Every structure is written in structure tokens, then in C-alpha cells.
């Protein structure tokens, strides 16, 4: 992936001869951490955008779709999620949605402290007050190392990482999923962002194949994210006991009402329908 921030435009290469191009109204931050290039730009339509190594991570305008779907599907599938682990998620959008549930603790293991610091400073509309919540525990380090070494148990693990290249590659491996399964409770489950079925079919196929080597129940669900390559975006779910299509929608609706969640994309009806896959996705994960 390359980018060309020529003053007034940023382009993300998403496929051969095909790029998403954004007008840059303001360059809020540009720099490099130990791990990656970090840019925060403002676009007239999407608002503030976080870009890591030239790949758009989140924008103020459409972040809710991805964060609601990564979080609410597993946290409503699980009957009583008390302890949640987030791997990655530096912008805080996933953490914020986890904390909308009556969890006891949300542990977030993010490799790059710079991403969190810059997100707190320039993208606070995405994390809202999540980083200050007393249930939040922030750990800076490699998520793969954390799950291999921790003695703690979790009900749900959410992998909100960059795409499977560089430091994030290990987060799509059989070894990582095996370690995650070890630290999940008896009916625990894992969901990972698993990329674009249109532009990253082989990454999705590989990640799902690795998940299936570890978890007895594996599914893919999807949503559409305007600013991600190919727009159609997948999540891969690995579960030790809970079966998505057996979710009790009326019980979930009651929990949803009781929480009074103000979602803009997720509804309890989507809890099951998002698992109905277009043919091209079925073929990639079959
Ligand atoms: N929603 C975005 C997406 O789907 O591409 C991801 C957002 S979040 C900013 C991605 C985070 O994953 C980055 O902050 C990056 O530092 C973090 N990350 C990458 N590899 C990691 C690893 N091995 N352990 C923990 N965090 C990692």
C-alpha cells in the first residue's frame, strides 16, 4: 500500500489500478511511531480519519458501523459477557462499544501507545470517554505475546487489528487462535476483523482456515464499511459452545432494550441475518 498526501489529497491503493482518494482539508498529525506511519487527516465528508501505513483505519463519519458489528454481535451472542479482551483497537471505538455492555472489565492490548495517545488527543469523538472508564485496563504490547502468557480468563476476545501484514500477521495464525482458546471460558468466543472478501479473499480464507483448526463452531458475518477496500467487510467468529444461529432473539431484544443502546447500525434482527453470506463469501470460507 502506498499513499500520496500531496497537500490537498490522500490516496489509498486498494487494488491494482484502483485507489480511494480523499480531499485533505487539514493535516492534523503526520508522524512515525516505532511501528508504523501515523496520519490523522480531516476530510470534508468523513471528518477526521486515522491512517496507519497508508491504510484508513477509522473515520468519524462511518466508524460506528464496524465498531458496533465487531462488538455487539459477540457480546449479545454470549449470555453474560463479564470479561472482554480487545487486541489492537487503538482508536478506542471498540472499547467504547464493549463498555456499553454491563461487563466487569475490558482489557485492551494495543501494540502502539502512540496510536492511543494520538486518538485520545485528536479522535476523542470515536472513543468518547472509554479510556477513562474504571473498567478499562490498557496494556501496551504485542497481543500475541499477551494471550500466550496471561493466566487470566475471558468470555469474549475481539481482535481489532490492522490487516494481516507486519506486526498484525501473527494475529491471524493458528498458534494465536489456539492461545486465545486456552484463555477463553467454557462458552467463550472470539471475533476478529477478517478483511475484505472482494480485495483480500486469500487473507480471509487463510484466517478462517486457521480459526477452524481451533474452534468447533466457526462462522463469518459481514457489514459494509464505506472507507474500507471493497466496502463489504467480514468478521470471523470462533466459538467453543455458542452457536450464532441458535441465538435467542427475543432474549437479545430484551437485553438490548434494557441497556437502552443508541446504535446506528446494529439491531437485534441483524444478530442473525448478518451471518447469511453472499455466494462469493461462502466460496471463500467453504
Ligand atoms: N478498525 C481497524 C481495521 O479494521 O483495520 C483497526 C483499527 S486499530 C487502529 C488497529 C490497531 O492494531 C493499531 O493501533 C495497531 O497498532 C494494532 N496492532 C497491530 N498489530 C498488533 C499486535 N500484534 N498486537 C496488538 N495490537 C496490534
PDB file of C-alpha atoms and ligand atoms in Angstrom:
ATOM      1  CA  UNK A   1       0.000   0.000   0.000  1.00  0.00           C
ATOM      2  CA  UNK A   2       1.340   3.476  -0.752  1.00  0.00           C
ATOM      3  CA  UNK A   3      -0.095   6.854  -0.174  1.00  0.00           C
ATOM      4  CA  UNK A   4       0.280  10.252  -1.776  1.00  0.00           C
ATOM      5  CA  UNK A   5      -0.539  13.066   0.594  1.00  0.00           C
ATOM      6  CA  UNK A   6       0.093  15.915  -1.839  1.00  0.00           C
ATOM      7  CA  UNK A   7      -1.149  18.649   0.394  1.00  0.00           C
ATOM      8  CA  UNK A   8      -4.741  18.506  -0.634  1.00  0.00           C
ATOM      9  CA  UNK A   9      -5.285  14.791  -1.449  1.00  0.00           C
ATOM     10  CA  UNK A  10      -4.653  11.429   0.244  1.00  0.00           C
ATOM     11  CA  UNK A  11      -4.981   8.224  -1.787  1.00  0.00           C
ATOM     12  CA  UNK A  12      -5.102   4.650  -0.524  1.00  0.00           C
ATOM     13  CA  UNK A  13      -4.209   1.981  -3.059  1.00  0.00           C
ATOM     14  CA  UNK A  14      -6.792  -0.764  -2.601  1.00  0.00           C
ATOM     15  CA  UNK A  15      -6.181  -2.865  -5.688  1.00  0.00           C
ATOM     16  CA  UNK A  16      -4.202  -2.841  -8.907  1.00  0.00           C
ATOM     17  CA  UNK A  17      -5.025   0.406 -10.729  1.00  0.00           C
ATOM     18  CA  UNK A  18      -7.677   1.267  -8.157  1.00  0.00           C
ATOM     19  CA  UNK A  19      -7.426   3.675  -5.231  1.00  0.00           C
ATOM     20  CA  UNK A  20      -9.697   5.566  -2.862  1.00  0.00           C
ATOM     21  CA  UNK A  21      -8.823   9.232  -2.957  1.00  0.00           C
ATOM     22  CA  UNK A  22      -9.744  11.774  -0.255  1.00  0.00           C
ATOM     23  CA  UNK A  23      -9.530  15.535  -0.247  1.00  0.00           C
ATOM     24  CA  UNK A  24      -7.377  16.636   2.704  1.00  0.00           C
ATOM     25  CA  UNK A  25      -8.906  19.724   4.283  1.00  0.00           C
ATOM     26  CA  UNK A  26      -6.461  19.659   7.200  1.00  0.00           C
ATOM     27  CA  UNK A  27      -3.437  17.556   8.096  1.00  0.00           C
ATOM     28  CA  UNK A  28      -3.875  17.250  11.866  1.00  0.00           C
ATOM     29  CA  UNK A  29      -0.929  14.938  12.508  1.00  0.00           C
ATOM     30  CA  UNK A  30       1.736  13.189  10.490  1.00  0.00           C
ATOM     31  CA  UNK A  31       4.488  11.137  12.072  1.00  0.00           C
ATOM     32  CA  UNK A  32       6.037   7.744  12.591  1.00  0.00           C
ATOM     33  CA  UNK A  33       5.933   5.630  15.727  1.00  0.00           C
ATOM     34  CA  UNK A  34       8.229   2.686  16.447  1.00  0.00           C
ATOM     35  CA  UNK A  35       5.803   0.532  14.494  1.00  0.00           C
ATOM     36  CA  UNK A  36       4.084   2.449  11.739  1.00  0.00           C
ATOM     37  CA  UNK A  37       3.410   5.717   9.924  1.00  0.00           C
ATOM     38  CA  UNK A  38       0.520   7.537  11.598  1.00  0.00           C
ATOM     39  CA  UNK A  39      -1.555  10.222   9.897  1.00  0.00           C
ATOM     40  CA  UNK A  40      -4.669  11.995  11.125  1.00  0.00           C
ATOM     41  CA  UNK A  41      -6.339  13.966   8.350  1.00  0.00           C
ATOM     42  CA  UNK A  42      -9.608  15.825   8.048  1.00  0.00           C
ATOM     43  CA  UNK A  43     -11.833  15.240   5.021  1.00  0.00           C
ATOM     44  CA  UNK A  44     -14.946  17.349   4.343  1.00  0.00           C
ATOM     45  CA  UNK A  45     -17.197  14.282   4.074  1.00  0.00           C
ATOM     46  CA  UNK A  46     -15.701  11.724   6.513  1.00  0.00           C
ATOM     47  CA  UNK A  47     -14.416  14.144   9.135  1.00  0.00           C
ATOM     48  CA  UNK A  48     -11.252  13.128  10.963  1.00  0.00           C
ATOM     49  CA  UNK A  49      -9.559   9.972   9.647  1.00  0.00           C
ATOM     50  CA  UNK A  50      -6.866   7.777  11.232  1.00  0.00           C
ATOM     51  CA  UNK A  51      -4.462   6.281   8.696  1.00  0.00           C
ATOM     52  CA  UNK A  52      -1.751   3.744   9.562  1.00  0.00           C
ATOM     53  CA  UNK A  53       0.886   2.900   6.964  1.00  0.00           C
ATOM     54  CA  UNK A  54      -1.395   4.358   4.313  1.00  0.00           C
ATOM     55  CA  UNK A  55      -4.460   2.275   5.237  1.00  0.00           C
ATOM     56  CA  UNK A  56      -7.595   4.031   6.522  1.00  0.00           C
ATOM     57  CA  UNK A  57      -8.430   2.631   9.983  1.00  0.00           C
ATOM     58  CA  UNK A  58     -11.376   4.704  11.136  1.00  0.00           C
ATOM     59  CA  UNK A  59     -13.248   7.839  10.133  1.00  0.00           C
ATOM     60  CA  UNK A  60     -15.574   9.892  12.305  1.00  0.00           C
ATOM     61  CA  UNK A  61     -18.406   9.501   9.812  1.00  0.00           C
ATOM     62  CA  UNK A  62     -18.582   5.715   9.430  1.00  0.00           C
ATOM     63  CA  UNK A  63     -16.702   4.213  12.405  1.00  0.00           C
ATOM     64  CA  UNK A  64     -19.945   3.204  14.126  1.00  0.00           C
ATOM     65  CA  UNK A  65     -20.740   0.502  11.558  1.00  0.00           C
ATOM     66  CA  UNK A  66     -17.566  -1.517  12.063  1.00  0.00           C
ATOM     67  CA  UNK A  67     -17.337  -0.991  15.851  1.00  0.00           C
ATOM     68  CA  UNK A  68     -20.992  -1.868  16.518  1.00  0.00           C
ATOM     69  CA  UNK A  69     -20.768  -5.017  14.402  1.00  0.00           C
ATOM     70  CA  UNK A  70     -17.409  -6.190  15.755  1.00  0.00           C
ATOM     71  CA  UNK A  71     -18.683  -5.776  19.325  1.00  0.00           C
ATOM     72  CA  UNK A  72     -22.462  -6.228  19.686  1.00  0.00           C
ATOM     73  CA  UNK A  73     -22.754  -9.461  17.683  1.00  0.00           C
ATOM     74  CA  UNK A  74     -20.452 -11.465  20.053  1.00  0.00           C
ATOM     75  CA  UNK A  75     -21.466  -9.606  23.219  1.00  0.00           C
ATOM     76  CA  UNK A  76     -25.146 -10.319  22.628  1.00  0.00           C
ATOM     77  CA  UNK A  77     -24.453 -13.883  21.484  1.00  0.00           C
ATOM     78  CA  UNK A  78     -22.703 -14.507  24.814  1.00  0.00           C
ATOM     79  CA  UNK A  79     -25.341 -14.712  27.602  1.00  0.00           C
ATOM     80  CA  UNK A  80     -23.323 -12.893  30.275  1.00  0.00           C
ATOM     81  CA  UNK A  81     -20.073 -11.353  28.961  1.00  0.00           C
ATOM     82  CA  UNK A  82     -18.192 -10.209  32.066  1.00  0.00           C
ATOM     83  CA  UNK A  83     -14.562 -10.022  30.987  1.00  0.00           C
ATOM     84  CA  UNK A  84     -13.623  -8.923  27.467  1.00  0.00           C
ATOM     85  CA  UNK A  85     -10.198  -8.784  25.824  1.00  0.00           C
ATOM     86  CA  UNK A  86      -9.566  -6.428  22.885  1.00  0.00           C
ATOM     87  CA  UNK A  87      -6.438  -6.940  20.814  1.00  0.00           C
ATOM     88  CA  UNK A  88      -5.463  -3.770  18.934  1.00  0.00           C
ATOM     89  CA  UNK A  89      -8.292  -1.251  18.793  1.00  0.00           C
ATOM     90  CA  UNK A  90      -6.017   1.748  19.428  1.00  0.00           C
ATOM     91  CA  UNK A  91      -8.637   4.344  18.420  1.00  0.00           C
ATOM     92  CA  UNK A  92     -10.939   3.240  21.250  1.00  0.00           C
ATOM     93  CA  UNK A  93     -14.083   2.744  19.145  1.00  0.00           C
ATOM     94  CA  UNK A  94     -14.356  -0.953  20.001  1.00  0.00           C
ATOM     95  CA  UNK A  95     -13.597  -0.343  23.698  1.00  0.00           C
ATOM     96  CA  UNK A  96     -16.390   2.256  23.822  1.00  0.00           C
ATOM     97  CA  UNK A  97     -18.982  -0.254  22.500  1.00  0.00           C
ATOM     98  CA  UNK A  98     -17.787  -3.028  24.820  1.00  0.00           C
ATOM     99  CA  UNK A  99     -18.315  -0.700  27.796  1.00  0.00           C
ATOM    100  CA  UNK A 100     -21.934  -0.143  26.734  1.00  0.00           C
ATOM    101  CA  UNK A 101     -22.485  -3.703  27.992  1.00  0.00           C
ATOM    102  CA  UNK A 102     -22.517  -4.490  31.737  1.00  0.00           C
ATOM    103  CA  UNK A 103     -19.024  -6.019  31.577  1.00  0.00           C
ATOM    104  CA  UNK A 104     -16.871  -6.083  34.707  1.00  0.00           C
ATOM    105  CA  UNK A 105     -13.619  -5.481  32.862  1.00  0.00           C
ATOM    106  CA  UNK A 106     -12.392  -4.597  29.375  1.00  0.00           C
ATOM    107  CA  UNK A 107      -8.687  -5.311  28.844  1.00  0.00           C
ATOM    108  CA  UNK A 108      -7.254  -3.699  25.714  1.00  0.00           C
ATOM    109  CA  UNK A 109      -3.827  -4.851  24.479  1.00  0.00           C
ATOM    110  CA  UNK A 110      -2.573  -2.354  21.893  1.00  0.00           C
ATOM    111  CA  UNK A 111       0.907  -2.616  20.400  1.00  0.00           C
ATOM    112  CA  UNK A 112       1.412   1.092  19.729  1.00  0.00           C
ATOM    113  CA  UNK A 113       0.957   3.558  22.596  1.00  0.00           C
ATOM    114  CA  UNK A 114       1.321   6.415  20.087  1.00  0.00           C
ATOM    115  CA  UNK A 115      -1.923   5.393  18.372  1.00  0.00           C
ATOM    116  CA  UNK A 116      -3.817   5.548  21.664  1.00  0.00           C
ATOM    117  CA  UNK A 117      -2.268   8.864  22.703  1.00  0.00           C
ATOM    118  CA  UNK A 118      -2.974  10.490  19.307  1.00  0.00           C
ATOM    119  CA  UNK A 119      -6.509   9.040  19.211  1.00  0.00           C
ATOM    120  CA  UNK A 120      -7.237  10.416  22.683  1.00  0.00           C
ATOM    121  CA  UNK A 121      -5.955  13.822  21.578  1.00  0.00           C
ATOM    122  CA  UNK A 122      -7.374  14.113  18.048  1.00  0.00           C
ATOM    123  CA  UNK A 123     -10.134  11.486  17.721  1.00  0.00           C
ATOM    124  CA  UNK A 124     -11.925  11.684  21.077  1.00  0.00           C
ATOM    125  CA  UNK A 125     -15.332  11.608  19.335  1.00  0.00           C
ATOM    126  CA  UNK A 126     -14.617   7.947  18.468  1.00  0.00           C
ATOM    127  CA  UNK A 127     -13.511   6.690  21.887  1.00  0.00           C
ATOM    128  CA  UNK A 128     -15.773   9.102  23.798  1.00  0.00           C
ATOM    129  CA  UNK A 129     -14.888   8.523  27.488  1.00  0.00           C
ATOM    130  CA  UNK A 130     -13.943   4.835  27.089  1.00  0.00           C
ATOM    131  CA  UNK A 131     -10.293   5.249  28.055  1.00  0.00           C
ATOM    132  CA  UNK A 132     -11.297   6.866  31.372  1.00  0.00           C
ATOM    133  CA  UNK A 133     -13.843   4.194  32.348  1.00  0.00           C
ATOM    134  CA  UNK A 134     -12.808   2.475  35.594  1.00  0.00           C
ATOM    135  CA  UNK A 135     -13.492  -0.945  33.947  1.00  0.00           C
ATOM    136  CA  UNK A 136     -10.825  -0.286  31.279  1.00  0.00           C
ATOM    137  CA  UNK A 137      -7.358  -1.785  31.624  1.00  0.00           C
ATOM    138  CA  UNK A 138      -4.933  -0.630  28.913  1.00  0.00           C
ATOM    139  CA  UNK A 139      -1.893  -2.842  28.217  1.00  0.00           C
ATOM    140  CA  UNK A 140       0.711  -1.734  25.666  1.00  0.00           C
ATOM    141  CA  UNK A 141       2.390  -4.644  23.901  1.00  0.00           C
ATOM    142  CA  UNK A 142       2.004  -7.433  21.372  1.00  0.00           C
ATOM    143  CA  UNK A 143      -1.385  -9.090  21.620  1.00  0.00           C
ATOM    144  CA  UNK A 144       0.028 -12.463  20.559  1.00  0.00           C
ATOM    145  CA  UNK A 145       2.532 -12.384  23.430  1.00  0.00           C
ATOM    146  CA  UNK A 146      -0.171 -11.329  25.886  1.00  0.00           C
ATOM    147  CA  UNK A 147      -2.510 -14.230  25.077  1.00  0.00           C
ATOM    148  CA  UNK A 148       0.401 -16.691  25.167  1.00  0.00           C
ATOM    149  CA  UNK A 149       1.462 -15.576  28.660  1.00  0.00           C
ATOM    150  CA  UNK A 150      -1.630 -14.411  30.545  1.00  0.00           C
ATOM    151  CA  UNK A 151      -3.183 -16.572  33.265  1.00  0.00           C
ATOM    152  CA  UNK A 152      -6.453 -14.624  33.054  1.00  0.00           C
ATOM    153  CA  UNK A 153      -9.695 -15.957  31.539  1.00  0.00           C
ATOM    154  CA  UNK A 154     -12.012 -14.041  29.222  1.00  0.00           C
ATOM    155  CA  UNK A 155     -15.563 -14.544  27.984  1.00  0.00           C
ATOM    156  CA  UNK A 156     -15.038 -12.755  24.661  1.00  0.00           C
ATOM    157  CA  UNK A 157     -11.905 -11.817  22.680  1.00  0.00           C
ATOM    158  CA  UNK A 158     -12.183  -9.154  19.965  1.00  0.00           C
ATOM    159  CA  UNK A 159      -9.317  -8.780  17.510  1.00  0.00           C
ATOM    160  CA  UNK A 160      -9.452  -5.253  16.133  1.00  0.00           C
ATOM    161  CA  UNK A 161      -6.080  -5.215  14.415  1.00  0.00           C
ATOM    162  CA  UNK A 162      -4.626  -3.799  11.253  1.00  0.00           C
ATOM    163  CA  UNK A 163      -4.652  -6.136   8.258  1.00  0.00           C
ATOM    164  CA  UNK A 164      -2.615  -9.381   8.347  1.00  0.00           C
ATOM    165  CA  UNK A 165       0.744  -7.831   7.409  1.00  0.00           C
ATOM    166  CA  UNK A 166       3.703  -6.905   9.626  1.00  0.00           C
ATOM    167  CA  UNK A 167       3.047  -6.889  13.366  1.00  0.00           C
ATOM    168  CA  UNK A 168      -0.582  -7.944  12.885  1.00  0.00           C
ATOM    169  CA  UNK A 169       0.163 -11.034  10.776  1.00  0.00           C
ATOM    170  CA  UNK A 170       0.541 -13.302  13.830  1.00  0.00           C
ATOM    171  CA  UNK A 171      -2.959 -12.315  14.950  1.00  0.00           C
ATOM    172  CA  UNK A 172      -4.390 -14.419  12.127  1.00  0.00           C
ATOM    173  CA  UNK A 173      -2.335 -17.549  12.884  1.00  0.00           C
ATOM    174  CA  UNK A 174      -3.430 -20.955  14.206  1.00  0.00           C
ATOM    175  CA  UNK A 175      -0.983 -20.549  17.111  1.00  0.00           C
ATOM    176  CA  UNK A 176      -2.613 -17.256  18.164  1.00  0.00           C
ATOM    177  CA  UNK A 177      -6.132 -18.677  17.924  1.00  0.00           C
ATOM    178  CA  UNK A 178      -5.002 -21.732  19.905  1.00  0.00           C
ATOM    179  CA  UNK A 179      -3.678 -19.498  22.684  1.00  0.00           C
ATOM    180  CA  UNK A 180      -6.890 -17.473  22.611  1.00  0.00           C
ATOM    181  CA  UNK A 181      -8.955 -20.643  23.004  1.00  0.00           C
ATOM    182  CA  UNK A 182      -6.902 -21.564  26.086  1.00  0.00           C
ATOM    183  CA  UNK A 183      -7.753 -18.296  27.854  1.00  0.00           C
ATOM    184  CA  UNK A 184     -11.428 -18.285  26.867  1.00  0.00           C
ATOM    185  CA  UNK A 185     -14.056 -19.521  29.346  1.00  0.00           C
ATOM    186  CA  UNK A 186     -16.024 -22.718  28.628  1.00  0.00           C
ATOM    187  CA  UNK A 187     -18.598 -20.948  26.417  1.00  0.00           C
ATOM    188  CA  UNK A 188     -16.189 -18.226  25.312  1.00  0.00           C
ATOM    189  CA  UNK A 189     -15.892 -16.850  21.806  1.00  0.00           C
ATOM    190  CA  UNK A 190     -13.525 -14.870  19.605  1.00  0.00           C
ATOM    191  CA  UNK A 191     -14.311 -12.467  16.785  1.00  0.00           C
ATOM    192  CA  UNK A 192     -11.667 -10.975  14.509  1.00  0.00           C
ATOM    193  CA  UNK A 193     -11.911  -8.440  11.745  1.00  0.00           C
ATOM    194  CA  UNK A 194     -11.096 -10.625   8.736  1.00  0.00           C
ATOM    195  CA  UNK A 195     -10.854  -8.161   5.889  1.00  0.00           C
ATOM    196  CA  UNK A 196     -12.474  -7.623   2.534  1.00  0.00           C
ATOM    197  CA  UNK A 197     -13.929 -10.658   0.727  1.00  0.00           C
ATOM    198  CA  UNK A 198     -13.530  -8.706  -2.510  1.00  0.00           C
ATOM    199  CA  UNK A 199      -9.966  -7.373  -2.170  1.00  0.00           C
ATOM    200  CA  UNK A 200      -8.425  -9.787   0.401  1.00  0.00           C
ATOM    201  CA  UNK A 201     -10.059 -13.150  -0.360  1.00  0.00           C
ATOM    202  CA  UNK A 202      -6.929 -15.174   0.331  1.00  0.00           C
ATOM    203  CA  UNK A 203      -6.320 -13.482   3.696  1.00  0.00           C
ATOM    204  CA  UNK A 204      -9.919 -14.236   4.697  1.00  0.00           C
ATOM    205  CA  UNK A 205      -9.649 -17.826   3.506  1.00  0.00           C
ATOM    206  CA  UNK A 206      -6.384 -18.309   5.448  1.00  0.00           C
ATOM    207  CA  UNK A 207      -7.636 -16.708   8.667  1.00  0.00           C
ATOM    208  CA  UNK A 208     -10.874 -18.677   8.590  1.00  0.00           C
ATOM    209  CA  UNK A 209      -8.989 -21.900   7.863  1.00  0.00           C
ATOM    210  CA  UNK A 210      -6.792 -21.260  10.921  1.00  0.00           C
ATOM    211  CA  UNK A 211      -9.821 -20.481  13.063  1.00  0.00           C
ATOM    212  CA  UNK A 212     -11.450 -23.744  12.042  1.00  0.00           C
ATOM    213  CA  UNK A 213      -8.402 -25.679  13.197  1.00  0.00           C
ATOM    214  CA  UNK A 214      -9.014 -24.386  16.717  1.00  0.00           C
ATOM    215  CA  UNK A 215     -12.724 -23.698  17.291  1.00  0.00           C
ATOM    216  CA  UNK A 216     -15.545 -26.259  16.855  1.00  0.00           C
ATOM    217  CA  UNK A 217     -18.019 -23.594  15.720  1.00  0.00           C
ATOM    218  CA  UNK A 218     -16.795 -21.069  13.141  1.00  0.00           C
ATOM    219  CA  UNK A 219     -18.827 -18.556  11.186  1.00  0.00           C
ATOM    220  CA  UNK A 220     -18.310 -15.421   9.123  1.00  0.00           C
ATOM    221  CA  UNK A 221     -20.561 -12.411   9.227  1.00  0.00           C
ATOM    222  CA  UNK A 222     -20.305  -9.106   7.448  1.00  0.00           C
ATOM    223  CA  UNK A 223     -21.277  -5.470   7.142  1.00  0.00           C
ATOM    224  CA  UNK A 224     -20.408  -2.720   4.696  1.00  0.00           C
ATOM    225  CA  UNK A 225     -17.766  -0.135   5.556  1.00  0.00           C
ATOM    226  CA  UNK A 226     -17.636   2.771   3.127  1.00  0.00           C
ATOM    227  CA  UNK A 227     -13.950   3.544   3.691  1.00  0.00           C
ATOM    228  CA  UNK A 228     -12.543   0.004   3.663  1.00  0.00           C
ATOM    229  CA  UNK A 229     -11.268  -1.648   0.472  1.00  0.00           C
ATOM    230  CA  UNK A 230     -14.196  -3.176  -1.425  1.00  0.00           C
ATOM    231  CA  UNK A 231     -16.716  -1.862   1.179  1.00  0.00           C
ATOM    232  CA  UNK A 232     -18.035  -5.379   2.008  1.00  0.00           C
ATOM    233  CA  UNK A 233     -16.196  -6.235   5.252  1.00  0.00           C
ATOM    234  CA  UNK A 234     -16.007  -9.573   7.061  1.00  0.00           C
ATOM    235  CA  UNK A 235     -15.693 -10.720  10.652  1.00  0.00           C
ATOM    236  CA  UNK A 236     -14.680 -14.279  11.521  1.00  0.00           C
ATOM    237  CA  UNK A 237     -16.175 -15.811  14.681  1.00  0.00           C
ATOM    238  CA  UNK A 238     -14.758 -18.801  16.558  1.00  0.00           C
ATOM    239  CA  UNK A 239     -16.885 -20.279  19.358  1.00  0.00           C
ATOM    240  CA  UNK A 240     -16.348 -23.085  21.891  1.00  0.00           C
ATOM    241  CA  UNK A 241     -20.038 -23.785  22.508  1.00  0.00           C
ATOM    242  CA  UNK A 242     -22.370 -20.971  21.452  1.00  0.00           C
ATOM    243  CA  UNK A 243     -23.975 -21.288  18.018  1.00  0.00           C
ATOM    244  CA  UNK A 244     -24.876 -17.966  16.292  1.00  0.00           C
ATOM    245  CA  UNK A 245     -27.980 -19.272  14.500  1.00  0.00           C
ATOM    246  CA  UNK A 246     -29.348 -20.565  17.828  1.00  0.00           C
ATOM    247  CA  UNK A 247     -29.211 -17.100  19.416  1.00  0.00           C
ATOM    248  CA  UNK A 248     -32.473 -16.341  21.247  1.00  0.00           C
ATOM    249  CA  UNK A 249     -33.552 -13.111  19.519  1.00  0.00           C
ATOM    250  CA  UNK A 250     -36.326 -12.298  21.994  1.00  0.00           C
ATOM    251  CA  UNK A 251     -33.886 -12.553  24.912  1.00  0.00           C
ATOM    252  CA  UNK A 252     -31.388 -10.394  23.000  1.00  0.00           C
ATOM    253  CA  UNK A 253     -34.099  -7.842  22.240  1.00  0.00           C
ATOM    254  CA  UNK A 254     -34.907  -7.643  25.958  1.00  0.00           C
ATOM    255  CA  UNK A 255     -31.219  -7.143  26.842  1.00  0.00           C
ATOM    256  CA  UNK A 256     -30.893  -4.547  24.056  1.00  0.00           C
ATOM    257  CA  UNK A 257     -33.937  -2.598  25.321  1.00  0.00           C
ATOM    258  CA  UNK A 258     -32.762  -2.846  28.947  1.00  0.00           C
ATOM    259  CA  UNK A 259     -29.344  -1.423  28.014  1.00  0.00           C
ATOM    260  CA  UNK A 260     -31.021   1.372  26.074  1.00  0.00           C
ATOM    261  CA  UNK A 261     -28.213   1.220  23.478  1.00  0.00           C
ATOM    262  CA  UNK A 262     -28.225   4.087  20.987  1.00  0.00           C
ATOM    263  CA  UNK A 263     -26.914   2.147  17.998  1.00  0.00           C
ATOM    264  CA  UNK A 264     -26.872   3.498  14.449  1.00  0.00           C
ATOM    265  CA  UNK A 265     -26.295   0.231  12.613  1.00  0.00           C
ATOM    266  CA  UNK A 266     -26.745  -2.817  14.893  1.00  0.00           C
ATOM    267  CA  UNK A 267     -30.256  -4.085  15.679  1.00  0.00           C
ATOM    268  CA  UNK A 268     -31.180  -7.407  17.330  1.00  0.00           C
ATOM    269  CA  UNK A 269     -32.628  -8.563  13.974  1.00  0.00           C
ATOM    270  CA  UNK A 270     -29.180  -8.181  12.388  1.00  0.00           C
ATOM    271  CA  UNK A 271     -27.849 -10.576  15.051  1.00  0.00           C
ATOM    272  CA  UNK A 272     -28.733 -13.493  12.791  1.00  0.00           C
ATOM    273  CA  UNK A 273     -29.178 -12.009   9.314  1.00  0.00           C
ATOM    274  CA  UNK A 274     -25.551 -10.786   9.150  1.00  0.00           C
ATOM    275  CA  UNK A 275     -24.442 -14.430   9.034  1.00  0.00           C
ATOM    276  CA  UNK A 276     -26.331 -15.052   5.786  1.00  0.00           C
ATOM    277  CA  UNK A 277     -23.455 -14.856   3.339  1.00  0.00           C
ATOM    278  CA  UNK A 278     -23.340 -13.745  -0.289  1.00  0.00           C
ATOM    279  CA  UNK A 279     -22.222 -16.588  -2.555  1.00  0.00           C
ATOM    280  CA  UNK A 280     -18.748 -15.114  -3.123  1.00  0.00           C
ATOM    281  CA  UNK A 281     -18.100 -15.112   0.642  1.00  0.00           C
ATOM    282  CA  UNK A 282     -19.458 -18.659   1.051  1.00  0.00           C
ATOM    283  CA  UNK A 283     -17.000 -19.800  -1.603  1.00  0.00           C
ATOM    284  CA  UNK A 284     -14.052 -18.116   0.116  1.00  0.00           C
ATOM    285  CA  UNK A 285     -14.786 -19.676   3.513  1.00  0.00           C
ATOM    286  CA  UNK A 286     -16.073 -23.075   2.403  1.00  0.00           C
TER     287      UNK A 286
HETATM  288  N1  LIG B   1     -10.654  -0.986  12.614  1.00  0.00           N
HETATM  289  C1  LIG B   1      -9.332  -1.084  12.013  1.00  0.00           C
HETATM  290  C2  LIG B   1      -9.319  -2.125  10.924  1.00  0.00           C
HETATM  291  O1  LIG B   1     -10.258  -2.915  10.835  1.00  0.00           O
HETATM  292  O2  LIG B   1      -8.344  -2.133  10.150  1.00  0.00           O
HETATM  293  C3  LIG B   1      -8.307  -1.374  13.077  1.00  0.00           C
HETATM  294  C4  LIG B   1      -8.138  -0.209  13.997  1.00  0.00           C
HETATM  295  S1  LIG B   1      -6.898  -0.233  15.222  1.00  0.00           S
HETATM  296  C5  LIG B   1      -6.195   1.348  14.942  1.00  0.00           C
HETATM  297  C6  LIG B   1      -5.658  -1.357  14.661  1.00  0.00           C
HETATM  298  C7  LIG B   1      -4.577  -1.469  15.717  1.00  0.00           C
HETATM  299  O3  LIG B   1      -3.972  -2.765  15.710  1.00  0.00           O
HETATM  300  C8  LIG B   1      -3.400  -0.483  15.519  1.00  0.00           C
HETATM  301  O4  LIG B   1      -3.470   0.524  16.505  1.00  0.00           O
HETATM  302  C9  LIG B   1      -2.161  -1.350  15.645  1.00  0.00           C
HETATM  303  O5  LIG B   1      -1.122  -0.718  16.379  1.00  0.00           O
HETATM  304  C10 LIG B   1      -2.715  -2.570  16.363  1.00  0.00           C
HETATM  305  N2  LIG B   1      -1.891  -3.790  16.242  1.00  0.00           N
HETATM  306  C11 LIG B   1      -1.291  -4.289  15.135  1.00  0.00           C
HETATM  307  N3  LIG B   1      -0.623  -5.428  15.436  1.00  0.00           N
HETATM  308  C12 LIG B   1      -0.822  -5.650  16.769  1.00  0.00           C
HETATM  309  C13 LIG B   1      -0.385  -6.666  17.675  1.00  0.00           C
HETATM  310  N4  LIG B   1       0.397  -7.687  17.271  1.00  0.00           N
HETATM  311  N5  LIG B   1      -0.778  -6.582  18.970  1.00  0.00           N
HETATM  312  C14 LIG B   1      -1.572  -5.549  19.392  1.00  0.00           C
HETATM  313  N6  LIG B   1      -2.017  -4.552  18.593  1.00  0.00           N
HETATM  314  C15 LIG B   1      -1.632  -4.606  17.284  1.00  0.00           C
END
